[in-house]
PDB file of C-alpha atoms in Angstrom:
ATOM      1  CA  MET C 539      15.999  -5.825  10.741  1.00 90.00           C
ATOM      2  CA  ARG C 540      13.878  -3.976   8.201  1.00 94.00           C
ATOM      3  CA  LEU C 541      10.387  -4.920   7.063  1.00 96.00           C
ATOM      4  CA  GLU C 542       8.663  -3.284   4.105  1.00 96.00           C
ATOM      5  CA  VAL C 543       4.896  -2.803   3.990  1.00 96.00           C
ATOM      6  CA  LEU C 544       2.699  -1.464   1.211  1.00 94.00           C
ATOM      7  CA  SER C 545       0.912   1.404   2.962  1.00 95.00           C
ATOM      8  CA  LYS C 546       1.215   3.882   5.797  1.00 96.00           C
ATOM      9  CA  ASP C 547      -1.727   2.236   7.570  1.00 96.00           C
ATOM     10  CA  ASP C 548       0.012  -1.138   7.468  1.00 96.00           C
ATOM     11  CA  MET C 549       3.220   0.461   8.694  1.00 96.00           C
ATOM     12  CA  ASN C 550       1.493   1.961  11.722  1.00 97.00           C
ATOM     13  CA  ALA C 551      -0.500  -1.212  12.418  1.00 96.00           C
ATOM     14  CA  LEU C 552       2.615  -3.409  12.328  1.00 96.00           C
ATOM     15  CA  SER C 553       4.499  -0.984  14.568  1.00 96.00           C
ATOM     16  CA  ARG C 554       1.656  -1.062  17.101  1.00 96.00           C
ATOM     17  CA  GLU C 555       1.504  -4.875  17.089  1.00 96.00           C
ATOM     18  CA  LEU C 556       5.258  -5.118  17.640  1.00 96.00           C
ATOM     19  CA  SER C 557       5.154  -2.578  20.461  1.00 96.00           C
ATOM     20  CA  ARG C 558       2.321  -4.481  22.177  1.00 96.00           C
ATOM     21  CA  ALA C 559       4.531  -7.581  22.060  1.00 95.00           C
ATOM     22  CA  GLY C 560       7.361  -5.660  23.734  1.00 94.00           C
ATOM     23  CA  ILE C 561       9.463  -5.520  20.568  1.00 95.00           C
ATOM     24  CA  MET C 562      11.364  -2.265  20.044  1.00 94.00           C
ATOM     25  CA  ASN C 563      10.773  -0.797  16.607  1.00 95.00           C
ATOM     26  CA  ARG C 564      10.585   2.425  14.650  1.00 96.00           C
ATOM     27  CA  THR C 565       8.790   3.439  11.487  1.00 97.00           C
ATOM     28  CA  ARG C 566      10.467   4.919   8.455  1.00 96.00           C
ATOM     29  CA  GLU C 567       9.145   6.488   5.256  1.00 96.00           C
ATOM     30  CA  GLU C 568      11.295   7.005   2.178  1.00 95.00           C
ATOM     31  CA  VAL C 569      10.818   8.448  -1.276  1.00 95.00           C
ATOM     32  CA  THR C 570      12.966   6.287  -3.526  1.00 92.00           C
ATOM     33  CA  PRO C 571      13.646   6.147  -7.255  1.00 93.00           C
ATOM     34  CA  GLU C 572      13.253   2.984  -9.287  1.00 91.00           C
ATOM     35  CA  ILE C 573      15.156   3.047 -12.581  1.00 93.00           C
ATOM     36  CA  SER C 574      14.603   0.361 -15.223  1.00 93.00           C
ATOM     37  CA  HIS C 575      16.362   0.030 -18.571  1.00 94.00           C
ATOM     38  CA  TYR C 576      14.820  -1.760 -21.549  1.00 94.00           C
ATOM     39  CA  VAL C 577      16.099  -2.692 -24.999  1.00 92.00           C
ATOM     40  CA  VAL C 578      13.488  -2.078 -27.699  1.00 92.00           C
ATOM     41  CA  VAL C 579      13.297  -4.148 -30.895  1.00 91.00           C
ATOM     42  CA  LYS C 580      11.061  -2.934 -33.750  1.00 89.00           C
ATOM     43  CA  GLY C 581       9.890  -4.392 -37.030  1.00 90.00           C
ATOM     44  CA  THR C 582       7.115  -6.331 -38.685  1.00 90.00           C
ATOM     45  CA  TYR C 583       6.329  -9.705 -37.201  1.00 91.00           C
ATOM     46  CA  ALA C 584       7.694 -11.437 -40.317  1.00 92.00           C
ATOM     47  CA  GLU C 585      10.967  -9.462 -40.184  1.00 90.00           C
ATOM     48  CA  LEU C 586      11.498 -10.304 -36.551  1.00 91.00           C
ATOM     49  CA  VAL C 587      10.767 -14.004 -37.035  1.00 91.00           C
ATOM     50  CA  GLU C 588      13.146 -14.187 -40.002  1.00 91.00           C
ATOM     51  CA  LYS C 589      16.092 -12.817 -37.999  1.00 90.00           C
ATOM     52  CA  ALA C 590      15.328 -14.090 -34.485  1.00 89.00           C
ATOM     53  CA  GLU C 591      17.092 -17.450 -34.682  1.00 88.00           C
ATOM     54  CA  GLY C 592      19.340 -18.089 -31.696  1.00 88.00           C
ATOM     55  CA  ILE C 593      17.967 -15.212 -29.610  1.00 91.00           C
ATOM     56  CA  GLY C 594      15.897 -17.068 -27.029  1.00 90.00           C
ATOM     57  CA  PRO C 595      13.996 -14.224 -25.326  1.00 90.00           C
ATOM     58  CA  LEU C 596      12.970 -12.754 -28.690  1.00 91.00           C
ATOM     59  CA  GLN C 597      11.781 -16.101 -30.038  1.00 91.00           C
ATOM     60  CA  GLU C 598       9.721 -16.678 -26.888  1.00 91.00           C
ATOM     61  CA  SER C 599       8.084 -13.251 -27.218  1.00 91.00           C
ATOM     62  CA  LEU C 600       7.250 -13.879 -30.865  1.00 92.00           C
ATOM     63  CA  ASP C 601       5.647 -17.214 -29.967  1.00 91.00           C
ATOM     64  CA  GLU C 602       3.537 -15.439 -27.332  1.00 90.00           C
ATOM     65  CA  LEU C 603       2.485 -12.838 -29.909  1.00 89.00           C
ATOM     66  CA  GLU C 604       1.401 -15.521 -32.358  1.00 90.00           C
ATOM     67  CA  PHE C 605      -0.661 -17.253 -29.687  1.00 90.00           C
ATOM     68  CA  ALA C 606      -2.270 -13.964 -28.570  1.00 86.00           C
ATOM     69  CA  PHE C 607      -3.043 -12.978 -32.185  1.00 88.00           C
ATOM     70  CA  GLU C 608      -4.815 -16.277 -32.870  1.00 87.00           C
ATOM     71  CA  GLU C 609      -6.834 -16.000 -29.654  1.00 83.00           C
ATOM     72  CA  ILE C 610      -7.977 -12.452 -30.450  1.00 82.00           C
ATOM     73  CA  ILE C 611      -8.760 -12.878 -34.143  1.00 83.00           C
ATOM     74  CA  SER C 612     -10.123 -16.444 -34.288  1.00 82.00           C
ATOM     75  CA  ASP C 613     -13.726 -15.542 -33.377  1.00 81.00           C
ATOM     76  CA  TRP C 614     -13.768 -11.866 -34.367  1.00 81.00           C
ATOM     77  CA  GLU C 615     -15.762 -11.081 -37.494  1.00 82.00           C
ATOM     78  CA  VAL C 616     -15.127  -8.001 -39.630  1.00 83.00           C
ATOM     79  CA  GLY C 617     -17.471  -5.205 -38.561  1.00 77.00           C
ATOM     80  CA  ALA C 618     -18.092  -6.696 -35.112  1.00 81.00           C
ATOM     81  CA  GLY C 619     -17.365  -4.684 -31.988  1.00 77.00           C
ATOM     82  CA  LYS C 620     -15.907  -6.055 -28.773  1.00 77.00           C
ATOM     83  CA  ALA C 621     -15.499  -4.524 -25.338  1.00 77.00           C
ATOM     84  CA  LEU C 622     -11.917  -3.808 -24.363  1.00 70.00           C
ATOM     85  CA  ASP C 623     -12.173  -5.791 -21.134  1.00 68.00           C
ATOM     86  CA  GLY C 624     -13.169  -8.838 -23.152  1.00 66.00           C
ATOM     87  CA  LEU C 625     -10.061  -8.581 -25.308  1.00 67.00           C
ATOM     88  CA  PHE C 626      -7.432  -7.410 -22.895  1.00 67.00           C
ATOM     89  CA  ASP C 627      -6.028  -8.951 -19.751  1.00 63.00           C
ATOM     90  CA  GLU C 628      -3.521  -6.749 -17.914  1.00 57.00           C
ATOM     91  CA  SER C 629      -1.436  -9.792 -17.031  1.00 56.00           C
ATOM     92  CA  ASP C 630      -1.124 -10.793 -20.712  1.00 70.00           C
ATOM     93  CA  LEU C 631       1.486  -8.589 -22.368  1.00 78.00           C
ATOM     94  CA  GLY C 632       1.134 -10.456 -25.667  1.00 80.00           C
ATOM     95  CA  ARG C 633      -2.511  -9.418 -26.030  1.00 82.00           C
ATOM     96  CA  LEU C 634      -1.655  -5.797 -25.281  1.00 85.00           C
ATOM     97  CA  LEU C 635       1.074  -5.768 -27.933  1.00 86.00           C
ATOM     98  CA  VAL C 636      -1.191  -7.365 -30.530  1.00 85.00           C
ATOM     99  CA  LEU C 637      -4.082  -4.965 -29.860  1.00 84.00           C
ATOM    100  CA  THR C 638      -1.697  -2.008 -30.034  1.00 86.00           C
ATOM    101  CA  ALA C 639      -0.355  -3.222 -33.378  1.00 88.00           C
ATOM    102  CA  LEU C 640      -3.875  -3.819 -34.737  1.00 85.00           C
ATOM    103  CA  ILE C 641      -4.969  -0.313 -33.785  1.00 87.00           C
ATOM    104  CA  GLU C 642      -1.839   1.306 -35.227  1.00 87.00           C
ATOM    105  CA  SER C 643      -2.280  -0.607 -38.483  1.00 88.00           C
ATOM    106  CA  GLY C 644      -5.900   0.553 -38.827  1.00 87.00           C
ATOM    107  CA  ALA C 645      -7.274  -2.982 -38.651  1.00 86.00           C
ATOM    108  CA  VAL C 646      -9.079  -2.079 -35.424  1.00 82.00           C
ATOM    109  CA  VAL C 647     -10.742   1.227 -34.502  1.00 87.00           C
ATOM    110  CA  GLU C 648     -12.620   2.431 -31.461  1.00 83.00           C
ATOM    111  CA  GLU C 649     -16.308   3.213 -31.886  1.00 83.00           C
ATOM    112  CA  ASP C 650     -18.793   3.969 -29.094  1.00 78.00           C
ATOM    113  CA  GLY C 651     -16.539   2.556 -26.411  1.00 76.00           C
ATOM    114  CA  LYS C 652     -15.902  -0.678 -28.286  1.00 82.00           C
ATOM    115  CA  LEU C 653     -13.133  -1.940 -30.542  1.00 81.00           C
ATOM    116  CA  VAL C 654     -14.343  -2.755 -34.059  1.00 84.00           C
ATOM    117  CA  LEU C 655     -12.497  -5.022 -36.491  1.00 81.00           C
ATOM    118  CA  MET C 656     -12.332  -3.201 -39.848  1.00 88.00           C
ATOM    119  CA  LYS C 657     -10.493  -5.853 -41.853  1.00 87.00           C
ATOM    120  CA  LYS C 658      -8.971  -9.271 -41.379  1.00 86.00           C
ATOM    121  CA  PRO C 659      -5.326  -8.604 -40.472  1.00 87.00           C
ATOM    122  CA  VAL C 660      -2.287 -10.713 -41.382  1.00 88.00           C
ATOM    123  CA  LEU C 661       0.101 -11.317 -38.506  1.00 89.00           C
ATOM    124  CA  ASP C 662       3.216 -11.194 -40.675  1.00 91.00           C
ATOM    125  CA  GLY C 663       2.467  -7.634 -41.718  1.00 90.00           C
ATOM    126  CA  LEU C 664       1.842  -6.216 -38.270  1.00 90.00           C
ATOM    127  CA  ARG C 665       4.543  -3.844 -37.040  1.00 91.00           C
ATOM    128  CA  VAL C 666       5.382  -4.548 -33.414  1.00 89.00           C
ATOM    129  CA  GLU C 667       7.614  -3.065 -30.770  1.00 89.00           C
ATOM    130  CA  LEU C 668       9.041  -5.484 -28.225  1.00 90.00           C
ATOM    131  CA  ARG C 669      10.994  -4.462 -25.170  1.00 90.00           C
ATOM    132  CA  PHE C 670      13.184  -6.496 -22.849  1.00 92.00           C
ATOM    133  CA  PRO C 671      14.801  -5.687 -19.481  1.00 93.00           C
ATOM    134  CA  ILE C 672      18.435  -5.099 -20.306  1.00 91.00           C
ATOM    135  CA  ASP C 673      19.693  -7.626 -17.761  1.00 89.00           C
ATOM    136  CA  GLU C 674      17.601 -10.382 -19.406  1.00 89.00           C
ATOM    137  CA  ILE C 675      18.869  -9.684 -22.911  1.00 89.00           C
ATOM    138  CA  GLU C 676      22.420  -8.524 -22.185  1.00 88.00           C
ATOM    139  CA  GLU C 677      24.172 -11.522 -23.720  1.00 89.00           C
ATOM    140  CA  TYR C 678      22.299 -10.969 -26.999  1.00 90.00           C
ATOM    141  CA  LEU C 679      22.816  -7.194 -27.291  1.00 89.00           C
ATOM    142  CA  GLU C 680      25.478  -7.308 -29.979  1.00 89.00           C
ATOM    143  CA  GLU C 681      23.429  -9.632 -32.182  1.00 88.00           C
ATOM    144  CA  LEU C 682      20.261  -7.597 -31.686  1.00 89.00           C
ATOM    145  CA  GLU C 683      21.995  -4.394 -32.765  1.00 88.00           C
ATOM    146  CA  LYS C 684      23.379  -6.139 -35.862  1.00 88.00           C
ATOM    147  CA  ARG C 685      20.106  -7.684 -36.972  1.00 89.00           C
ATOM    148  CA  PHE C 686      17.366  -5.263 -35.920  1.00 87.00           C
ATOM    149  CA  GLU C 687      16.242  -1.719 -35.458  1.00 84.00           C
ATOM    150  CA  THR C 688      16.873  -1.301 -31.728  1.00 88.00           C
ATOM    151  CA  GLY C 689      16.575   1.447 -29.166  1.00 90.00           C
ATOM    152  CA  MET C 690      16.621   2.016 -25.431  1.00 91.00           C
ATOM    153  CA  ILE C 691      13.873   3.036 -23.010  1.00 93.00           C
ATOM    154  CA  THR C 692      14.636   4.098 -19.454  1.00 94.00           C
ATOM    155  CA  GLU C 693      11.776   4.370 -16.971  1.00 93.00           C
ATOM    156  CA  TYR C 694      12.179   6.427 -13.810  1.00 93.00           C
ATOM    157  CA  THR C 695       9.569   5.932 -11.099  1.00 94.00           C
ATOM    158  CA  MET C 696       9.497   7.929  -7.874  1.00 94.00           C
ATOM    159  CA  GLU C 697       7.570   6.153  -5.132  1.00 93.00           C
ATOM    160  CA  LYS C 698       6.888   6.397  -1.419  1.00 95.00           C
ATOM    161  CA  ARG C 699       7.904   3.329   0.536  1.00 96.00           C
ATOM    162  CA  TYR C 700       7.073   2.362   4.097  1.00 97.00           C
ATOM    163  CA  PHE C 701       9.223   0.380   6.525  1.00 97.00           C
ATOM    164  CA  VAL C 702       9.227  -0.841  10.090  1.00 97.00           C
ATOM    165  CA  GLU C 703      12.681  -1.376  11.584  1.00 96.00           C
ATOM    166  CA  VAL C 704      12.941  -3.919  14.396  1.00 95.00           C
ATOM    167  CA  MET C 705      15.656  -2.871  16.837  1.00 92.00           C
ATOM    168  CA  GLU C 706      16.190  -6.197  18.579  1.00 92.00           C
ATOM    169  CA  VAL C 707      18.967  -8.798  18.505  1.00 92.00           C
ATOM    170  CA  ASP C 708      17.444 -11.325  20.908  1.00 92.00           C
ATOM    171  CA  ARG C 709      16.631 -14.436  18.857  1.00 91.00           C
ATOM    172  CA  GLU C 710      13.210 -15.012  20.444  1.00 93.00           C
ATOM    173  CA  LEU C 711      12.154 -11.407  19.888  1.00 94.00           C
ATOM    174  CA  VAL C 712      13.399 -11.507  16.296  1.00 94.00           C
ATOM    175  CA  GLU C 713      11.365 -14.664  15.606  1.00 94.00           C
ATOM    176  CA  ALA C 714       8.287 -13.156  17.279  1.00 96.00           C
ATOM    177  CA  ALA C 715       8.634 -10.019  15.152  1.00 96.00           C
ATOM    178  CA  LEU C 716       8.831 -12.071  11.971  1.00 95.00           C
ATOM    179  CA  GLU C 717       5.708 -14.009  12.932  1.00 95.00           C
ATOM    180  CA  ILE C 718       3.757 -10.796  13.580  1.00 96.00           C
ATOM    181  CA  ALA C 719       5.057  -9.248  10.340  1.00 95.00           C
ATOM    182  CA  GLU C 720       3.646 -12.055   8.185  1.00 94.00           C
ATOM    183  CA  GLU C 721       0.253 -10.328   8.228  1.00 93.00           C
ATOM    184  CA  TYR C 722       1.593  -6.948   7.097  1.00 95.00           C
ATOM    185  CA  ALA C 723       4.998  -7.042   5.379  1.00 95.00           C
ATOM    186  CA  THR C 724       5.931  -8.032   1.838  1.00 94.00           C
ATOM    187  CA  GLU C 725       7.110 -11.606   1.392  1.00 93.00           C
ATOM    188  CA  GLU C 726      10.441 -10.485  -0.055  1.00 94.00           C
ATOM    189  CA  SER C 727      11.200  -8.185   2.873  1.00 95.00           C
ATOM    190  CA  ILE C 728      10.284 -10.903   5.387  1.00 95.00           C
ATOM    191  CA  VAL C 729      12.789 -13.291   3.797  1.00 93.00           C
ATOM    192  CA  GLU C 730      15.486 -10.600   3.810  1.00 94.00           C
ATOM    193  CA  ALA C 731      14.622  -9.609   7.379  1.00 94.00           C
ATOM    194  CA  MET C 732      14.781 -13.239   8.527  1.00 93.00           C
ATOM    195  CA  PHE C 733      18.412 -13.605   7.449  1.00 92.00           C
ATOM    196  CA  ASP C 734      19.259 -10.133   8.723  1.00 93.00           C
ATOM    197  CA  GLY C 735      17.680 -10.903  12.089  1.00 92.00           C
ATOM    198  CA  ILE C 736      19.436 -14.268  12.425  1.00 91.00           C
ATOM    199  CA  ALA C 737      22.802 -12.800  11.440  1.00 92.00           C
ATOM    200  CA  ARG C 738      22.501  -9.855  13.832  1.00 92.00           C
ATOM    201  CA  SER C 739      21.402 -12.147  16.664  1.00 92.00           C
ATOM    202  CA  VAL C 740      24.321 -14.533  16.126  1.00 92.00           C
ATOM    203  CA  LEU C 741      26.781 -11.654  15.798  1.00 92.00           C
ATOM    204  CA  ALA C 742      25.486 -10.093  19.012  1.00 92.00           C
ATOM    205  CA  ASP C 743      25.891 -13.397  20.881  1.00 91.00           C
ATOM    206  CA  VAL C 744      29.478 -13.759  19.653  1.00 91.00           C
ATOM    207  CA  ILE C 745      30.327 -10.171  20.613  1.00 90.00           C
ATOM    208  CA  LEU C 746      28.891 -10.590  24.117  1.00 90.00           C
ATOM    209  CA  GLU C 747      30.790 -13.879  24.529  1.00 89.00           C
ATOM    210  CA  LEU C 748      34.066 -12.263  23.457  1.00 88.00           C
ATOM    211  CA  ALA C 749      33.409  -9.178  25.571  1.00 87.00           C
ATOM    212  CA  GLU C 750      33.585 -11.391  28.678  1.00 85.00           C
ATOM    213  CA  LYS C 751      37.244 -12.074  27.824  1.00 86.00           C
ATOM    214  CA  HIS C 752      38.286  -8.859  26.063  1.00 84.00           C
ATOM    215  CA  ARG C 753      37.614  -5.745  28.105  1.00 84.00           C
ATOM    216  CA  LYS C 754      39.251  -3.403  25.622  1.00 86.00           C
ATOM    217  CA  LYS C 755      37.268  -2.451  22.534  1.00 84.00           C
ATOM    218  CA  ASN C 756      40.175  -2.735  20.092  1.00 84.00           C
ATOM    219  CA  ASP C 757      41.053  -6.208  21.469  1.00 88.00           C
ATOM    220  CA  LEU C 758      37.419  -7.282  21.113  1.00 88.00           C
ATOM    221  CA  ILE C 759      37.223  -6.062  17.521  1.00 89.00           C
ATOM    222  CA  ASP C 760      40.540  -7.773  16.636  1.00 90.00           C
ATOM    223  CA  ALA C 761      39.291 -11.045  18.141  1.00 91.00           C
ATOM    224  CA  LEU C 762      36.037 -10.724  16.218  1.00 90.00           C
ATOM    225  CA  LEU C 763      37.772 -10.003  12.915  1.00 90.00           C
ATOM    226  CA  GLU C 764      39.913 -13.115  13.406  1.00 89.00           C
ATOM    227  CA  ARG C 765      36.726 -15.210  13.520  1.00 86.00           C
ATOM    228  CA  GLU C 766      35.301 -13.801  10.272  1.00 85.00           C
ATOM    229  CA  PRO C 767      33.278 -15.224   8.673  1.00 88.00           C
ATOM    230  CA  ILE C 768      31.022 -16.431  11.448  1.00 87.00           C
ATOM    231  CA  VAL C 769      29.212 -19.500  10.116  1.00 89.00           C
ATOM    232  CA  VAL C 770      25.702 -20.679  11.018  1.00 85.00           C
ATOM    233  CA  GLU C 771      25.047 -24.260   9.900  1.00 83.00           C
ATOM    234  CA  GLY C 772      21.587 -25.620   9.166  1.00 77.00           C
ATOM    235  CA  GLU C 773      20.496 -29.055   7.975  1.00 76.00           C
ATOM    236  CA  ARG C 774      20.944 -28.208   4.312  1.00 80.00           C
ATOM    237  CA  GLU C 775      22.007 -24.575   4.326  1.00 81.00           C
ATOM    238  CA  ARG C 776      24.754 -22.366   5.693  1.00 87.00           C
ATOM    239  CA  LEU C 777      24.834 -18.671   6.560  1.00 88.00           C
ATOM    240  CA  ASN C 778      28.216 -16.918   6.359  1.00 93.00           C
ATOM    241  CA  ILE C 779      28.363 -13.619   8.270  1.00 92.00           C
ATOM    242  CA  TYR C 780      30.933 -11.051   7.106  1.00 93.00           C
ATOM    243  CA  PHE C 781      31.691  -7.610   8.534  1.00 90.00           C
ATOM    244  CA  ASP C 782      34.328  -4.902   8.688  1.00 90.00           C
ATOM    245  CA  GLU C 783      35.724  -2.849  11.532  1.00 89.00           C
ATOM    246  CA  GLU C 784      33.552   0.216  10.932  1.00 91.00           C
ATOM    247  CA  ALA C 785      30.381  -1.883  10.825  1.00 91.00           C
ATOM    248  CA  ILE C 786      31.323  -3.489  14.154  1.00 90.00           C
ATOM    249  CA  GLU C 787      31.931  -0.050  15.684  1.00 90.00           C
ATOM    250  CA  ASP C 788      28.359   0.938  14.757  1.00 90.00           C
ATOM    251  CA  PHE C 789      26.938  -2.390  15.922  1.00 90.00           C
ATOM    252  CA  LEU C 790      28.583  -1.954  19.321  1.00 88.00           C
ATOM    253  CA  LYS C 791      26.760   1.385  19.622  1.00 89.00           C
ATOM    254  CA  GLU C 792      23.465  -0.396  18.834  1.00 89.00           C
ATOM    255  CA  LEU C 793      24.148  -3.013  21.512  1.00 89.00           C
ATOM    256  CA  GLN C 794      24.901  -0.232  23.965  1.00 89.00           C
ATOM    257  CA  THR C 795      21.624   1.516  23.094  1.00 88.00           C
ATOM    258  CA  LEU C 796      19.784  -1.770  23.678  1.00 87.00           C
ATOM    259  CA  GLY C 797      21.469  -2.132  27.070  1.00 86.00           C
ATOM    260  CA  TYR C 798      23.589  -5.215  26.364  1.00 86.00           C
ATOM    261  CA  LEU C 799      26.941  -3.574  27.058  1.00 81.00           C
ATOM    262  CA  LYS C 800      28.589  -0.257  27.796  1.00 84.00           C
ATOM    263  CA  VAL C 801      31.397   1.307  25.792  1.00 82.00           C
ATOM    264  CA  LYS C 802      33.447   4.201  27.101  1.00 83.00           C
ATOM    265  CA  GLY C 803      36.606   5.130  25.270  1.00 80.00           C
ATOM    266  CA  ASN C 804      38.439   1.846  24.728  1.00 79.00           C
ATOM    267  CA  ARG C 805      36.775   0.072  27.656  1.00 81.00           C
ATOM    268  CA  ILE C 806      33.834  -2.335  27.482  1.00 81.00           C
ATOM    269  CA  TRP C 807      31.527  -3.557  30.243  1.00 80.00           C
ATOM    270  CA  VAL C 808      28.966  -6.330  29.728  1.00 72.00           C
TER     271      VAL C 808
END
């Protein structure tokens, strides 16, 4: 069960907390690439609006641009300067795109650390560049390429990531680890780890139950494969657990390391 945290300090702190609770764990650091692909659509605002019909994501972005433009320009007099932090909110992509277009058009210039409006701009004439994650716009790609000037941007980010791996299959220890991790780990990794922990715990219980009857490893694995998928029923949800022979071979080694069983050759002892 793997939990991701945002810093090395959090990684070490979580590992210490788990160890104090008697939960076996190990830390892991990885340098991983993140690759994102975007489709870029360029043109003046008027050109994009004219040809955007039927392309939902593009129409939504254009509506956001119009709203951002009106917010920025409505109380901005020609010749007046405004601080960047008063115009730009990092969470508002529409404002960033509008300000970029205003600067590139010459309607806005920077003077003494402020942005100064040089002339009243017209939204229709602003040239903008919109980009969309390729998976969000995939169904519209053919139409976009027909109607617009398009391109592709790929962003490659190398980042250090920090993990704590919980090496337990006991249900109570898994639940205790998840409770401790709430203070340190990312929400997404906790959700993933919860299902991983439940699945591994259930699978371990089934293996140990079958190992009481099947003392040969190949017989145990055959019996386990016959029961695939193993199903865990909740009130309104169901977890289906799938596996293959090689994965079970490795999982048996984990259970042996944890002291639940012993494997030697084709023989198994619980």
